[in-house]
XYZ file of C-alpha atoms in Angstrom:
635
model
C 0.102 -0.024 0.020
C 2.480 2.312 1.021
C 5.030 1.680 -1.906
C 1.993 2.347 -4.014
C 1.702 5.584 -2.567
C 5.423 6.360 -2.502
C 5.316 5.373 -6.459
C 2.573 7.714 -7.156
C 4.037 10.678 -4.913
C 7.745 10.040 -6.866
C 5.818 9.998 -10.318
C 3.850 13.175 -9.240
C 7.223 14.997 -7.804
C 9.151 13.972 -11.195
C 6.354 15.411 -13.401
C 6.060 18.655 -11.152
C 9.771 18.869 -11.682
C 10.016 18.561 -15.659
C 7.254 20.808 -15.534
C 9.185 23.178 -13.933
C 12.257 22.515 -15.793
C 10.093 23.768 -19.240
C 8.700 26.640 -17.532
C 11.517 27.905 -16.551
C 13.383 27.129 -19.519
C 10.763 29.417 -21.029
C 10.897 32.024 -19.029
C 14.798 32.030 -19.364
C 14.338 31.790 -23.225
C 11.801 34.791 -23.709
C 14.113 37.182 -25.555
C 15.703 34.626 -27.529
C 15.254 35.040 -31.284
C 13.339 32.027 -33.122
C 12.707 30.441 -29.375
C 9.251 28.264 -29.843
C 7.486 28.185 -26.336
C 7.418 24.450 -24.961
C 4.384 22.806 -23.047
C 4.674 19.845 -20.527
C 2.191 17.120 -21.537
C 0.998 14.558 -18.689
C -0.508 11.063 -18.960
C -1.954 9.133 -16.621
C 0.207 5.751 -15.876
C -0.990 2.358 -16.560
C -3.473 1.458 -13.787
C -3.252 -1.736 -11.653
C -6.300 -4.122 -10.974
C -6.734 -4.620 -6.920
C -9.683 -7.062 -6.572
C -12.578 -5.437 -8.277
C -11.340 -2.152 -8.760
C -8.545 -0.483 -10.802
C -6.223 1.964 -8.851
C -3.846 4.325 -10.186
C -0.278 4.107 -10.295
C 0.339 7.940 -10.880
C 1.236 10.310 -13.584
C 4.087 10.051 -16.674
C 5.407 13.059 -18.748
C 3.806 11.995 -22.208
C 6.197 14.696 -24.324
C 7.687 18.475 -23.983
C 6.952 19.518 -27.033
C 7.100 23.071 -28.600
C 4.087 25.392 -29.667
C 4.920 25.857 -33.165
C 2.695 26.237 -36.617
C 4.361 25.280 -39.978
C 1.718 27.404 -41.687
C 2.453 30.470 -39.588
C 6.293 29.894 -39.841
C 5.888 29.741 -43.650
C 3.744 33.136 -44.033
C 6.576 34.668 -41.887
C 9.480 33.148 -43.826
C 7.895 34.604 -46.995
C 7.071 37.627 -45.654
C 11.067 38.028 -44.678
C 11.854 37.271 -48.186
C 9.840 40.287 -49.588
C 10.668 42.726 -46.915
C 14.170 41.888 -47.342
C 13.691 42.703 -51.222
C 11.971 45.698 -50.679
C 14.596 47.198 -47.966
C 17.158 46.462 -50.670
C 15.642 48.015 -53.290
C 14.484 50.994 -51.485
C 18.420 51.537 -50.241
C 19.603 51.020 -53.952
C 17.042 53.572 -55.565
C 17.509 56.083 -53.046
C 21.238 56.367 -54.362
C 20.128 57.011 -57.707
C 17.390 59.484 -56.569
C 20.356 60.976 -54.531
C 22.433 61.250 -57.756
C 19.537 63.428 -59.435
C 18.327 65.487 -56.625
C 20.171 68.544 -56.788
C 18.650 70.539 -59.717
C 21.035 73.549 -59.430
C 23.789 71.717 -59.934
C 23.097 68.387 -61.464
C 22.948 67.554 -65.344
C 19.727 69.593 -66.006
C 21.638 72.584 -64.573
C 24.454 72.071 -67.065
C 22.256 71.449 -70.142
C 20.504 74.916 -69.557
C 23.680 76.408 -69.141
C 25.399 75.190 -72.249
C 22.267 76.217 -74.419
C 22.491 79.444 -72.674
C 25.916 79.953 -73.750
C 24.696 78.904 -77.438
C 22.079 81.638 -77.167
C 24.917 84.054 -76.017
C 27.043 83.049 -79.014
C 24.071 83.507 -81.769
C 23.962 87.384 -80.037
C 27.838 87.404 -80.419
C 29.000 85.304 -82.909
C 32.565 87.050 -83.554
C 33.601 87.178 -80.132
C 36.071 84.754 -78.921
C 35.440 85.042 -75.133
C 31.604 84.096 -75.994
C 33.187 81.372 -78.134
C 35.669 80.257 -75.576
C 32.828 80.323 -72.874
C 30.398 78.088 -75.028
C 33.241 75.212 -75.282
C 33.755 75.625 -71.392
C 29.956 74.897 -70.903
C 30.069 71.751 -73.361
C 32.777 70.236 -71.547
C 31.122 70.815 -67.897
C 27.997 69.264 -69.426
C 29.708 66.379 -70.921
C 31.524 65.928 -67.601
C 28.237 65.635 -66.122
C 27.215 62.990 -68.265
C 30.433 61.018 -67.734
C 30.030 61.591 -63.767
C 26.599 60.137 -63.749
C 27.379 57.209 -65.809
C 30.305 56.770 -63.594
C 28.424 57.068 -60.714
C 26.027 54.427 -61.865
C 28.375 52.022 -62.842
C 29.698 52.389 -59.196
C 26.385 51.536 -57.750
C 26.477 48.314 -60.145
C 29.739 47.457 -59.135
C 28.786 47.955 -55.174
C 25.807 45.939 -55.957
C 27.650 43.118 -57.236
C 29.777 43.071 -54.013
C 26.658 43.084 -52.182
C 25.803 39.791 -54.217
C 29.306 38.201 -53.311
C 28.335 38.789 -49.580
C 24.791 37.832 -49.648
C 25.887 34.687 -51.651
C 28.659 33.562 -48.892
C 26.034 34.160 -46.307
C 23.521 32.040 -48.078
C 26.311 29.105 -48.382
C 27.098 29.123 -44.955
C 23.411 29.370 -43.853
C 22.945 26.221 -45.834
C 25.761 24.227 -44.502
C 24.320 24.987 -41.110
C 20.808 23.927 -42.501
C 22.057 20.483 -44.017
C 24.185 19.849 -40.406
C 21.251 20.170 -38.432
C 19.181 17.906 -40.710
C 21.634 15.202 -39.767
C 21.375 16.053 -36.139
C 17.543 16.206 -36.019
C 17.366 13.114 -38.354
C 19.692 11.037 -35.530
C 17.301 12.363 -33.201
C 14.295 11.769 -34.314
C 15.174 7.881 -34.976
C 14.499 7.684 -31.238
C 11.296 8.984 -31.467
C 12.138 12.080 -29.456
C 11.590 15.562 -30.957
C 14.805 17.771 -30.539
C 12.962 20.850 -29.899
C 16.186 23.366 -29.406
C 17.512 21.909 -32.717
C 14.214 22.433 -34.642
C 14.027 26.017 -33.559
C 17.537 26.560 -34.698
C 16.985 25.323 -38.244
C 13.607 27.530 -38.446
C 15.809 30.545 -37.206
C 18.223 29.719 -40.099
C 15.446 29.240 -42.858
C 14.065 32.682 -41.841
C 17.700 34.080 -41.913
C 18.215 32.453 -45.425
C 15.157 33.960 -46.530
C 16.683 37.378 -45.857
C 19.160 36.655 -48.307
C 17.072 34.508 -50.966
C 13.565 33.302 -50.806
C 13.311 29.603 -50.525
C 10.667 27.034 -50.104
C 10.847 23.817 -48.134
C 9.458 20.395 -47.796
C 9.923 18.115 -44.356
C 11.066 14.545 -45.255
C 9.893 11.467 -43.429
C 13.312 11.356 -41.154
C 12.537 14.963 -40.159
C 15.191 16.589 -42.460
C 14.116 19.627 -44.325
C 14.809 20.100 -48.205
C 15.309 24.108 -49.370
C 14.689 25.111 -52.574
C 15.043 28.149 -54.921
C 12.517 29.858 -56.883
C 13.464 28.133 -59.877
C 13.134 24.723 -58.427
C 16.950 24.057 -57.813
C 17.688 22.693 -54.367
C 20.021 24.398 -52.003
C 19.761 21.398 -49.420
C 18.334 17.741 -49.676
C 18.884 16.133 -46.460
C 22.423 16.606 -45.557
C 23.767 17.806 -48.880
C 24.265 21.061 -49.979
C 24.311 22.996 -53.658
C 26.350 26.043 -53.202
C 25.053 29.146 -54.833
C 27.050 31.526 -56.985
C 27.325 34.273 -59.223
C 28.890 34.695 -62.757
C 29.116 36.683 -66.141
C 25.592 36.130 -68.197
C 26.770 34.517 -71.527
C 23.969 36.206 -73.423
C 24.448 39.959 -71.960
C 27.651 41.844 -71.742
C 28.577 43.156 -68.096
C 24.941 41.215 -66.853
C 25.391 38.991 -63.749
C 23.829 35.784 -63.178
C 23.250 34.234 -60.047
C 21.961 30.762 -58.794
C 22.949 27.021 -57.849
C 26.539 25.741 -59.544
C 26.694 22.201 -60.656
C 29.680 20.917 -62.592
C 30.578 24.326 -63.171
C 27.586 25.645 -65.047
C 24.995 28.085 -62.948
C 21.388 27.503 -63.072
C 20.348 31.087 -63.030
C 17.587 32.788 -61.101
C 15.284 34.800 -63.169
C 15.574 38.542 -61.687
C 11.651 39.000 -62.321
C 10.931 35.897 -60.315
C 13.906 35.399 -57.762
C 11.742 34.871 -54.774
C 12.716 37.716 -52.958
C 15.476 38.080 -50.260
C 18.279 40.755 -50.555
C 19.695 38.792 -53.836
C 16.208 39.442 -55.387
C 16.402 43.190 -54.967
C 19.879 43.104 -55.909
C 19.225 41.457 -59.239
C 16.100 43.527 -59.807
C 18.279 46.525 -59.487
C 21.068 45.241 -61.962
C 18.839 43.890 -64.632
C 16.079 46.256 -64.795
C 16.468 49.222 -62.662
C 19.931 50.288 -63.466
C 19.972 49.487 -67.250
C 16.533 51.601 -67.568
C 18.163 54.699 -65.974
C 21.465 54.124 -67.952
C 19.505 53.773 -71.102
C 17.493 57.077 -70.698
C 20.461 58.963 -69.610
C 22.364 57.645 -72.783
C 19.715 58.225 -75.227
C 19.711 61.757 -73.961
C 23.515 62.043 -74.726
C 23.249 60.141 -77.712
C 20.354 62.485 -79.658
C 22.213 65.611 -77.992
C 25.231 65.156 -79.183
C 24.130 63.670 -82.805
C 21.998 66.262 -83.642
C 24.166 68.879 -82.508
C 26.591 67.375 -84.451
C 24.579 67.607 -87.636
C 23.842 71.319 -87.096
C 27.348 72.019 -86.672
C 28.614 69.850 -89.755
C 26.056 72.367 -91.907
C 27.593 75.431 -90.754
C 31.231 77.270 -91.563
C 33.163 78.262 -88.351
C 35.466 81.536 -88.093
C 38.020 79.867 -90.201
C 35.891 79.117 -93.152
C 35.780 75.692 -93.085
C 32.738 73.276 -92.665
C 32.312 72.502 -89.406
C 33.748 69.461 -87.886
C 31.949 67.130 -85.309
C 31.605 69.303 -81.767
C 31.140 66.269 -79.852
C 32.595 62.617 -80.171
C 30.626 60.661 -82.403
C 29.190 58.191 -80.431
C 28.853 54.434 -81.360
C 26.441 51.172 -80.908
C 27.956 48.454 -78.700
C 27.115 44.871 -80.126
C 28.223 41.635 -78.772
C 28.036 37.995 -79.735
C 27.069 35.532 -76.733
C 30.078 33.943 -75.277
C 28.085 30.704 -76.132
C 27.841 31.295 -79.916
C 30.063 28.439 -81.306
C 30.934 30.660 -84.541
C 31.582 33.756 -82.517
C 34.963 34.423 -84.353
C 33.520 34.388 -87.932
C 30.175 36.499 -87.733
C 29.768 39.727 -86.924
C 26.966 41.824 -86.095
C 26.994 45.691 -86.651
C 24.974 48.511 -85.705
C 24.872 52.150 -86.782
C 22.445 55.264 -86.333
C 19.870 56.179 -89.004
C 17.811 58.222 -87.091
C 18.627 59.053 -83.505
C 15.179 60.753 -82.862
C 13.866 57.314 -82.860
C 16.004 55.437 -80.238
C 14.641 53.939 -77.512
C 16.080 53.618 -74.218
C 16.664 50.122 -74.481
C 18.957 47.080 -74.985
C 18.150 44.546 -77.817
C 18.639 40.748 -78.068
C 19.071 39.641 -81.522
C 18.300 35.946 -82.222
C 19.297 34.250 -85.334
C 16.820 31.935 -86.483
C 18.657 30.444 -89.144
C 17.738 31.007 -93.172
C 18.868 34.495 -92.941
C 16.166 35.210 -90.561
C 16.279 37.061 -86.963
C 14.262 37.980 -83.997
C 15.241 41.088 -82.251
C 13.650 41.574 -78.669
C 13.798 44.799 -77.006
C 14.732 44.009 -73.479
C 12.741 47.136 -71.778
C 9.358 45.916 -72.753
C 10.216 42.474 -74.825
C 8.569 43.828 -78.221
C 10.016 41.523 -80.771
C 10.365 42.050 -84.619
C 10.335 39.625 -87.012
C 13.510 40.349 -89.483
C 13.649 38.268 -92.918
C 16.725 39.681 -93.580
C 19.736 41.792 -92.737
C 20.309 44.773 -93.291
C 17.267 46.062 -91.356
C 16.331 49.729 -89.670
C 14.257 49.281 -86.439
C 13.906 51.998 -83.776
C 16.395 54.502 -85.552
C 19.204 52.009 -85.826
C 20.242 50.010 -89.065
C 21.599 46.259 -88.357
C 23.937 44.665 -90.636
C 25.616 41.243 -90.382
C 28.991 39.793 -92.130
C 29.218 35.570 -92.012
C 26.524 33.410 -91.705
C 25.037 33.303 -88.102
C 23.791 29.552 -87.043
C 20.368 29.102 -85.776
C 20.410 30.099 -82.288
C 23.323 32.481 -82.135
C 22.632 35.446 -80.171
C 24.093 39.068 -80.243
C 23.337 42.221 -77.550
C 22.782 45.540 -79.050
C 23.276 48.554 -76.864
C 22.248 51.445 -78.944
C 22.250 54.042 -76.032
C 23.821 52.278 -72.746
C 27.030 53.979 -73.171
C 26.131 57.112 -74.789
C 26.628 59.172 -71.632
C 30.275 57.303 -70.708
C 31.052 58.077 -74.316
C 30.065 61.977 -74.611
C 33.225 64.124 -75.350
C 33.694 67.578 -76.539
C 35.599 66.813 -79.971
C 36.746 70.380 -80.762
C 39.286 72.245 -79.044
C 39.317 76.058 -80.045
C 36.445 78.502 -79.969
C 36.970 79.287 -83.431
C 36.014 75.822 -84.877
C 32.318 76.412 -83.687
C 30.410 76.853 -86.937
C 28.038 79.682 -86.001
C 27.777 80.992 -89.628
C 25.326 79.605 -92.421
C 27.454 78.096 -95.520
C 25.283 79.847 -97.946
C 23.994 83.155 -98.943
C 21.691 84.731 -101.335
C 22.707 87.112 -104.155
C 19.903 88.923 -106.601
C 20.752 88.650 -110.095
C 23.029 91.720 -111.624
C 20.262 92.388 -114.401
C 17.514 92.491 -111.852
C 14.640 94.858 -113.239
C 12.986 95.069 -110.017
C 12.983 96.333 -106.663
C 13.563 92.769 -105.415
C 15.943 92.838 -102.000
C 17.019 90.135 -100.003
C 15.048 89.993 -96.661
C 16.740 86.971 -94.941
C 18.016 83.416 -95.784
C 17.414 81.683 -92.769
C 18.318 77.833 -91.940
C 15.434 75.459 -91.076
C 15.838 73.176 -88.104
C 16.868 69.394 -88.401
C 15.967 67.140 -90.279
C 15.236 69.670 -93.400
C 18.762 69.439 -94.733
C 18.731 65.851 -95.961
C 22.149 64.319 -97.521
C 24.139 67.619 -96.715
C 22.068 69.273 -99.676
C 22.466 72.703 -97.803
C 24.996 74.171 -99.745
C 24.026 72.637 -103.295
C 23.560 75.850 -105.850
C 19.836 76.961 -106.286
C 18.768 79.788 -108.568
C 15.204 81.385 -108.352
C 13.658 82.958 -111.135
C 10.599 84.884 -111.574
C 8.658 84.311 -114.605
C 6.393 87.391 -113.268
C 6.079 88.903 -110.024
C 3.604 86.181 -108.595
C 5.252 83.300 -109.894
C 8.626 81.483 -109.893
C 10.771 78.161 -110.771
C 13.221 76.907 -109.008
C 16.498 75.171 -111.191
C 18.996 72.793 -109.034
C 21.288 70.331 -110.315
C 18.341 68.067 -111.161
C 16.723 70.553 -113.555
C 14.108 73.236 -113.407
C 10.653 73.026 -111.623
C 7.294 74.076 -112.730
C 6.185 77.490 -111.964
C 4.845 78.107 -108.373
C 2.789 80.850 -106.835
C 4.822 83.451 -105.114
C 3.381 85.647 -102.153
C 4.998 88.899 -101.104
C 6.688 88.448 -97.739
C 5.721 84.937 -97.801
C 9.055 82.724 -97.399
C 10.019 80.626 -99.975
C 11.265 77.265 -98.361
C 13.573 74.846 -99.989
C 14.001 70.994 -99.350
C 17.764 71.560 -99.163
C 17.334 73.547 -95.722
C 16.738 76.917 -96.012
C 14.180 79.706 -96.011
C 14.173 82.795 -98.170
C 12.410 85.686 -97.694
C 12.324 88.672 -100.277
C 11.532 92.456 -99.811
C 10.388 94.658 -102.737
C 8.628 93.407 -106.165
C 10.162 90.990 -108.411
C 9.925 91.574 -112.413
C 9.727 89.462 -115.154
C 13.167 87.583 -115.267
C 14.545 88.464 -112.029
C 16.698 85.801 -110.342
C 18.116 85.137 -106.891
C 21.162 82.812 -106.788
C 21.609 80.892 -103.352
C 24.696 78.766 -102.490
C 28.154 78.742 -100.961
C 29.518 81.911 -100.286
C 31.879 83.449 -97.586
C 30.588 84.099 -94.105
C 30.727 87.145 -92.422
C 31.773 87.655 -88.706
C 28.544 88.395 -87.730
C 26.754 85.817 -89.045
C 24.799 83.803 -86.580
C 21.955 81.782 -88.507
C 23.603 78.293 -87.561
C 23.990 79.306 -84.451
C 20.246 80.234 -83.879
C 19.495 76.496 -85.061
C 21.693 75.239 -82.419
C 19.979 77.366 -79.529
C 16.452 75.932 -81.387
C 17.820 72.213 -80.698
C 16.904 72.480 -77.028
C 13.179 72.886 -77.802
C 12.803 70.639 -80.558
C 11.094 67.136 -80.367
C 14.520 65.253 -81.199
C 13.985 62.384 -78.526
C 10.940 60.108 -79.601
C 8.832 62.904 -79.624
C 10.017 65.204 -76.982
C 12.424 67.851 -76.681
C 15.715 67.820 -74.541
C 14.225 69.261 -71.063
C 11.044 67.084 -71.498
C 13.272 64.028 -72.053
C 15.637 64.941 -69.155
C 12.415 65.810 -66.832
C 11.226 62.145 -67.794
C 14.703 60.965 -66.515
C 13.990 62.728 -63.264
C 10.350 61.595 -63.125
C 11.597 58.142 -63.686
C 13.997 57.944 -60.935
C 11.625 59.638 -58.539
C 9.115 57.125 -59.313
C 10.980 54.337 -59.167
C 12.050 55.714 -55.837
C 8.786 56.442 -54.409
C 7.614 53.049 -55.682
C 10.242 51.317 -53.436
C 9.836 53.497 -50.428
C 5.857 52.554 -50.739
C 6.863 49.037 -51.440
C 9.498 48.696 -48.475
C 6.694 50.143 -45.726
C 3.929 47.873 -47.169
C 6.036 44.862 -46.874
C 7.440 45.753 -43.367
C 4.089 45.906 -42.257
C 3.220 42.513 -43.613
C 6.257 41.124 -41.985
C 5.469 42.718 -38.600
C 2.089 41.096 -38.514
C 3.145 38.120 -39.544
C 5.752 37.970 -36.889
C 3.246 39.046 -34.691
C 0.730 36.427 -35.284
C 3.701 33.785 -34.580
C 4.558 35.221 -31.651
C 1.089 35.468 -30.390
C 1.089 31.591 -30.894
C 4.885 30.322 -30.239
C 6.212 33.025 -28.141
C 6.529 32.965 -24.304
C 4.131 35.050 -22.299
C 5.460 35.978 -18.958
C 2.148 36.327 -16.951
C 1.223 32.806 -18.357
C 4.751 31.295 -17.343
C 4.178 32.928 -13.968
C 0.651 31.025 -13.173
C 2.479 27.865 -14.683
C 5.345 28.246 -12.570
C 3.274 28.546 -9.492
C 0.686 26.199 -10.557
C 3.644 23.302 -10.893
C 5.302 24.448 -7.622
C 2.325 23.692 -5.623
C 1.942 20.414 -7.419
C 5.644 19.658 -6.461
C 4.816 20.457 -3.006
C 1.866 18.401 -2.876
C 3.288 15.458 -4.232
C 6.469 15.844 -1.523
C 3.661 16.088 0.863
C 2.590 13.086 -0.277
C 5.732 11.134 -0.012
C 6.064 12.399 3.249
C 2.795 10.863 4.264
C 3.422 7.833 2.607
C 6.704 7.775 4.609
C 4.946 8.299 7.807
C 2.255 5.516 7.307
C 5.095 3.407 6.308
C 7.105 4.261 9.739
C 3.939 3.703 11.833
C 3.352 0.053 10.130
C 7.128 -0.493 10.857
C 6.687 0.395 14.473
C 3.175 -1.440 15.318
C 5.076 -4.585 13.501
C 7.924 -4.299 15.803
C 5.820 -3.979 18.857
C 4.153 -7.042 18.072
């Protein structure tokens, strides 16, 4: 009898002690990251038969389990991956936004200063000081373009370094998870639940999601398999697959990230990376940064090419035709490293109409049989080309050799424009402010005809350098005239006094007085005077002309600023939204798995009382046993 009572008391004492330890452990780990609250589960021991009754034999500890929800854990992991990606994007786009934030000293101010000096030149074309000031302003503007390109490249390099750091962190965490898988599998084989190991593994999964979004699946032995968004495994049981970064074989300067197997990287899609800091970095590298670089580069290419075209049609102070004001931009074309015939096939590209250029890179894929597919990477618009050469979006593509089907070429018409921009002339006297043509009335004119003005028309009204070609206007009556060029004489055209005669060669002539029958005016090359500013006037007008895909230069730069600001604002909004989602998921999980000190204090008191009662039971059983022994001894 007394031994049964002692057994019951001992079991109750042991159970209360275990519960006290569990509660104490919860209290000790109240601030431990990733710790899941543990609970002690009791079960009655098997009763024994005593005559017609079954008597209890005490209590046993059935389990010390942790309170954890896989569903809530997965929600928190996903929220962590999305929040980390949003944090990274907000940080990087904020850096780009700061680069363009200063309106008083940035690129826009430099462009305005440059065109202001062009206007000053139009007002004083013979001034050497004005010419030199314009040259200095052009150099400053080119320097601003170069600086922005360099800063964007530094950001790209910084993002690449961060990718390396994040990948190293992933590989370290993956190794820890694989090691924990081994320990958990071994412990689970005995039927026990290694709660601390499970908590540690869950915390490592959460840490992993800070770097890259992953999915998991639990195996029958308790181990956890971990996968990237593209389905490639990072952990399978105790086996690991390392992540790495490398050069994109199909895109020069591009970075690919993924698991590596036999030296080959299974690349993640930047648009579907699964999140995490790596997802934010990939998105910045492959989408955000190229978009900004292409917009700024297109501005540089269009400005320099159009200004060069106006410069080329004018005459400088030395009487020479205008030489290129800016360095001539070029289109970068790179064959994919995987092309088997890279050495024997070359694709080239040239500018056909810079006003039609798009702010994008392109991918040209050979389909075989002389056919190609050209994809504009900014919006994935695809153009089928049945042969080369072909002109698309203001550029002409050509090929030498015969590409094999599947060959890939990357074309960057404007990506390097800002970095390549340089002022080509070295002297202010080389600025072609004067017009190369003049109008001269015929010596035998009998009317009162006078030359009002011979102005130059804005581009592209000077096709193929036709401006200086000789033209003769002959009046066959006071209200009609013919135009004679090298190609012949036109039909009679109506003349309205005071209305300009516009030539397709790129000039417009306004006459005064009244022409007589037979009067002529000759337009052609002639010596420019020191005060001739007709070409400088066209240079100044370039700022307001719709030369950048239908927008003027100011509007195009404002679009760059708008794009940068919109991207940064969207990133900040997304960051706040994802942070709120993460906070909510963490709170929900914590409400289930976290330690509540008030609740634990109540349990501590409860188990303390159980312990004390069990001890009293043992004491009572001992007293009874002693009394029995005393009676037996007396007998």
